[in-house]
Amino acid sequence: MPVAIPRSRFPLAAVRQWYEDELCWPTTGTEPVELLTGERFDALDLPADAGRAVLGRVGRTGPVAIDRSGTAGPRMLMLVAAGAAEELAGLLEWLEWGSLGLDLTARGTGDRMPAPSPPPAPHARWPCGTGPREAAGWVRPPEPGYEIEACLPTTGTGAGHGGRGIPLADRQGRAPDLVRLVSAAATECHRARLLRGRQARRQTDRGYGDQPFAFSNASRISAGTRPRSLTL
């Protein structure tokens, strides 16, 4: 059975015009409107719960959107410098996260992302398009009038000292550090997976009655394995 994607509160023509005219971002001719990644920016793609934790520990990022159109739950899309999608696998290996199969990917050349509704006011800076019928919304919206490349996480000399709220003239070559962002994202994706696993085990153990751990722990001990509920 097909999943109904929530419709934007903004006319499609207005959404497309805002991105193409105000930000000069390429869009698709589809309904709903989508943004093309790999040209002006790429996007880190991670679960929303992990993404919220990342925003709590990383001060500077580029624009950040939330995507509710998928069937596996909401995803957070963190805009990063174009070409970063190709660097992600190597960065995860270098940070020693490569072998864990994290739920952390990137959208780059040839990919796309949903186009969140534009901010309701010219100077709106915080959650926009977050109503229940919105398929996607901005958590940290882009700033019209600024070159997007100047505020996107990237690697290389000068990264890690710029970000939102800093005048464009002072942000050239001072974008947030992509390595630090990927490190935080990998850590929070792993932590969120452990927490979800722990919650799932608790739900399973509750099915055994008033002593939720008695049967499951006994069965694991008899099998010669340490109870997993005691290892996390």
CSV table of N, CA and C in Angstrom, one decimal, residues 213-230:
chain,number,residue,atom,x,y,z
A,213,PHE,N,13.6,-10.1,34.0
A,213,PHE,CA,14.9,-10.6,33.5
A,213,PHE,C,15.2,-12.0,33.9
A,214,ALA,N,14.3,-12.6,34.7
A,214,ALA,CA,14.6,-14.0,35.3
A,214,ALA,C,14.7,-15.0,34.1
A,215,PHE,N,13.7,-15.1,33.3
A,215,PHE,CA,13.8,-16.1,32.3
A,215,PHE,C,14.8,-15.9,31.2
A,216,SER,N,14.9,-14.6,30.7
A,216,SER,CA,15.9,-14.3,29.7
A,216,SER,C,17.3,-14.5,30.2
A,217,ASN,N,17.6,-14.0,31.4
A,217,ASN,CA,19.0,-14.1,31.9
A,217,ASN,C,19.3,-15.6,32.1
A,218,ALA,N,18.4,-16.4,32.7
A,218,ALA,CA,18.6,-17.8,33.0
A,218,ALA,C,18.9,-18.5,31.7
A,219,SER,N,18.2,-18.2,30.6
A,219,SER,CA,18.4,-18.9,29.4
A,219,SER,C,19.7,-18.6,28.8
A,220,ARG,N,20.2,-17.3,28.9
A,220,ARG,CA,21.5,-16.9,28.4
A,220,ARG,C,22.6,-17.6,29.2
A,221,ILE,N,22.4,-17.6,30.5
A,221,ILE,CA,23.5,-18.2,31.4
A,221,ILE,C,23.6,-19.7,31.1
A,222,SER,N,22.5,-20.4,30.9
A,222,SER,CA,22.5,-21.8,30.6
A,222,SER,C,23.2,-22.1,29.3
A,223,ALA,N,23.1,-21.1,28.4
A,223,ALA,CA,23.7,-21.2,27.1
A,223,ALA,C,25.2,-20.9,27.1
A,224,GLY,N,25.6,-20.4,28.3
A,224,GLY,CA,27.0,-20.1,28.4
A,224,GLY,C,27.4,-18.7,27.9
A,225,THR,N,26.4,-17.8,27.8
A,225,THR,CA,26.7,-16.4,27.4
A,225,THR,C,26.4,-15.5,28.5
A,226,ARG,N,27.1,-14.3,28.5
A,226,ARG,CA,26.8,-13.3,29.5
A,226,ARG,C,25.5,-12.6,29.1
A,227,PRO,N,24.6,-12.4,30.1
A,227,PRO,CA,23.4,-11.6,29.7
A,227,PRO,C,23.6,-10.3,29.1
A,228,ARG,N,23.1,-10.1,27.9
A,228,ARG,CA,23.4,-8.8,27.2
A,228,ARG,C,22.8,-7.7,28.0
A,229,SER,N,21.7,-7.9,28.7
A,229,SER,CA,21.1,-6.8,29.4
A,229,SER,C,22.0,-6.2,30.5
A,230,LEU,N,23.1,-6.9,30.8
A,230,LEU,CA,24.0,-6.5,31.8
A,230,LEU,C,25.3,-5.9,31.3
